[in-house]
Every structure is written in structure tokens, then in C-alpha cells.
Amino acid sequence: MTKSRSKQLVICVDNEGYAASLEKRKIYEALRDPAADKHGMLRIIDESGEAYLYPKTLFRSIALPLAVKRAVLAA
């Protein structure tokens, strides 16, 4: 499995309560975190550049062509 395939990209659809940390309609990288997943949370690299937990309901998974996904992750 390549590095880009192991990373999940999500789009923020709601930032209520997290306006300083998340931008609506922005693509974020979600890190795999089984413990957070059990509690309905996602570990997101947010605007600070750090990974924090946020409710899954604020995001939707997105599927991008592999070349686009690689470009987004490299940016």
C-alpha cells in the first residue's frame, strides 16, 4: 500500500464551535485512530498544523483520483 492510499481525506461540512480551527468546505487529512473512531471522533490535522480530535459529524469522506490525492497531500 502506498503512503497516499493509507491517508484519508475528508471535507469539513460544519465548523460550529470550531471556527478558529476548521474551515467549512476545506479538505483535511484524517489520521487513523481506532480509539477515537469508537467514540465518533476523527483525528484531523487542523489549521494549527497539529492533529486534534473532532466529531465525525463535521466531516464527510471524499474520494479523489489518485493523482489529485497525491497532489493534495503533497501541498
Tab-separated table of C-alpha atoms in Angstrom:
chain	number	residue	atom	x	y	z
A	1	MET	CA	0.000	0.000	0.000
A	2	THR	CA	1.378	3.381	-0.919
A	3	LYS	CA	1.635	6.193	1.553
A	4	SER	CA	-1.072	8.284	-0.165
A	5	ARG	CA	-3.550	5.376	-0.109
A	6	SER	CA	-3.202	4.960	3.654
A	7	LYS	CA	-4.272	8.535	4.365
A	8	GLN	CA	-7.908	9.566	4.414
A	9	LEU	CA	-9.064	12.907	3.063
A	10	VAL	CA	-12.236	14.483	4.395
A	11	ILE	CA	-14.058	17.728	3.747
A	12	CYS	CA	-15.367	19.929	6.535
A	13	VAL	CA	-19.121	20.473	6.180
A	14	ASP	CA	-19.725	22.178	9.538
A	15	ASN	CA	-17.377	24.078	11.863
A	16	GLU	CA	-19.847	25.205	14.539
A	17	GLY	CA	-17.911	25.519	17.778
A	18	TYR	CA	-14.586	25.173	15.973
A	19	ALA	CA	-14.456	28.258	13.698
A	20	ALA	CA	-10.873	29.088	14.702
A	21	SER	CA	-9.669	25.540	13.963
A	22	LEU	CA	-11.687	24.409	10.957
A	23	GLU	CA	-12.831	25.983	7.685
A	24	LYS	CA	-16.035	24.845	6.021
A	25	ARG	CA	-15.550	23.328	2.545
A	26	LYS	CA	-11.828	22.759	3.170
A	27	ILE	CA	-10.135	19.392	2.651
A	28	TYR	CA	-8.354	17.962	5.710
A	29	GLU	CA	-6.193	14.946	6.325
A	30	ALA	CA	-7.655	12.482	8.819
A	31	LEU	CA	-5.216	10.258	10.672
A	32	ARG	CA	-6.246	6.716	11.532
A	33	ASP	CA	-7.139	6.474	15.216
A	34	PRO	CA	-9.187	3.391	16.190
A	35	ALA	CA	-9.760	4.657	19.743
A	36	ALA	CA	-11.169	7.967	18.502
A	37	ASP	CA	-13.301	6.130	15.933
A	38	LYS	CA	-15.013	4.162	18.716
A	39	HIS	CA	-16.153	7.480	20.216
A	40	GLY	CA	-17.419	9.002	16.965
A	41	MET	CA	-14.381	11.245	16.572
A	42	LEU	CA	-11.784	11.849	13.862
A	43	ARG	CA	-8.163	12.873	14.393
A	44	ILE	CA	-7.749	15.813	11.986
A	45	ILE	CA	-4.695	17.887	11.123
A	46	ASP	CA	-6.348	21.285	11.556
A	47	GLU	CA	-5.420	24.925	10.853
A	48	SER	CA	-2.770	24.841	13.595
A	49	GLY	CA	-0.929	22.061	11.775
A	50	GLU	CA	-1.466	19.753	14.753
A	51	ALA	CA	-3.727	16.703	14.983
A	52	TYR	CA	-6.780	17.071	17.222
A	53	LEU	CA	-9.989	15.153	17.734
A	54	TYR	CA	-13.221	16.458	16.211
A	55	PRO	CA	-16.703	14.949	15.891
A	56	LYS	CA	-17.112	12.850	12.739
A	57	THR	CA	-20.362	14.667	12.019
A	58	LEU	CA	-18.383	17.762	10.985
A	59	PHE	CA	-16.796	15.920	8.034
A	60	ARG	CA	-17.573	13.808	5.000
A	61	SER	CA	-15.156	11.402	3.341
A	62	ILE	CA	-14.160	12.275	-0.195
A	63	ALA	CA	-12.769	10.141	-2.993
A	64	LEU	CA	-10.329	11.794	-5.361
A	65	PRO	CA	-8.427	10.412	-8.331
A	66	LEU	CA	-5.057	9.115	-7.119
A	67	ALA	CA	-3.060	11.843	-8.915
A	68	VAL	CA	-5.220	14.559	-7.313
A	69	LYS	CA	-4.993	12.921	-3.877
A	70	ARG	CA	-1.201	12.793	-4.135
A	71	ALA	CA	-1.095	16.466	-5.146
A	72	VAL	CA	-3.339	17.476	-2.222
A	73	LEU	CA	-1.243	15.504	0.276
A	74	ALA	CA	1.976	16.973	-1.134
A	75	ALA	CA	0.706	20.568	-0.889
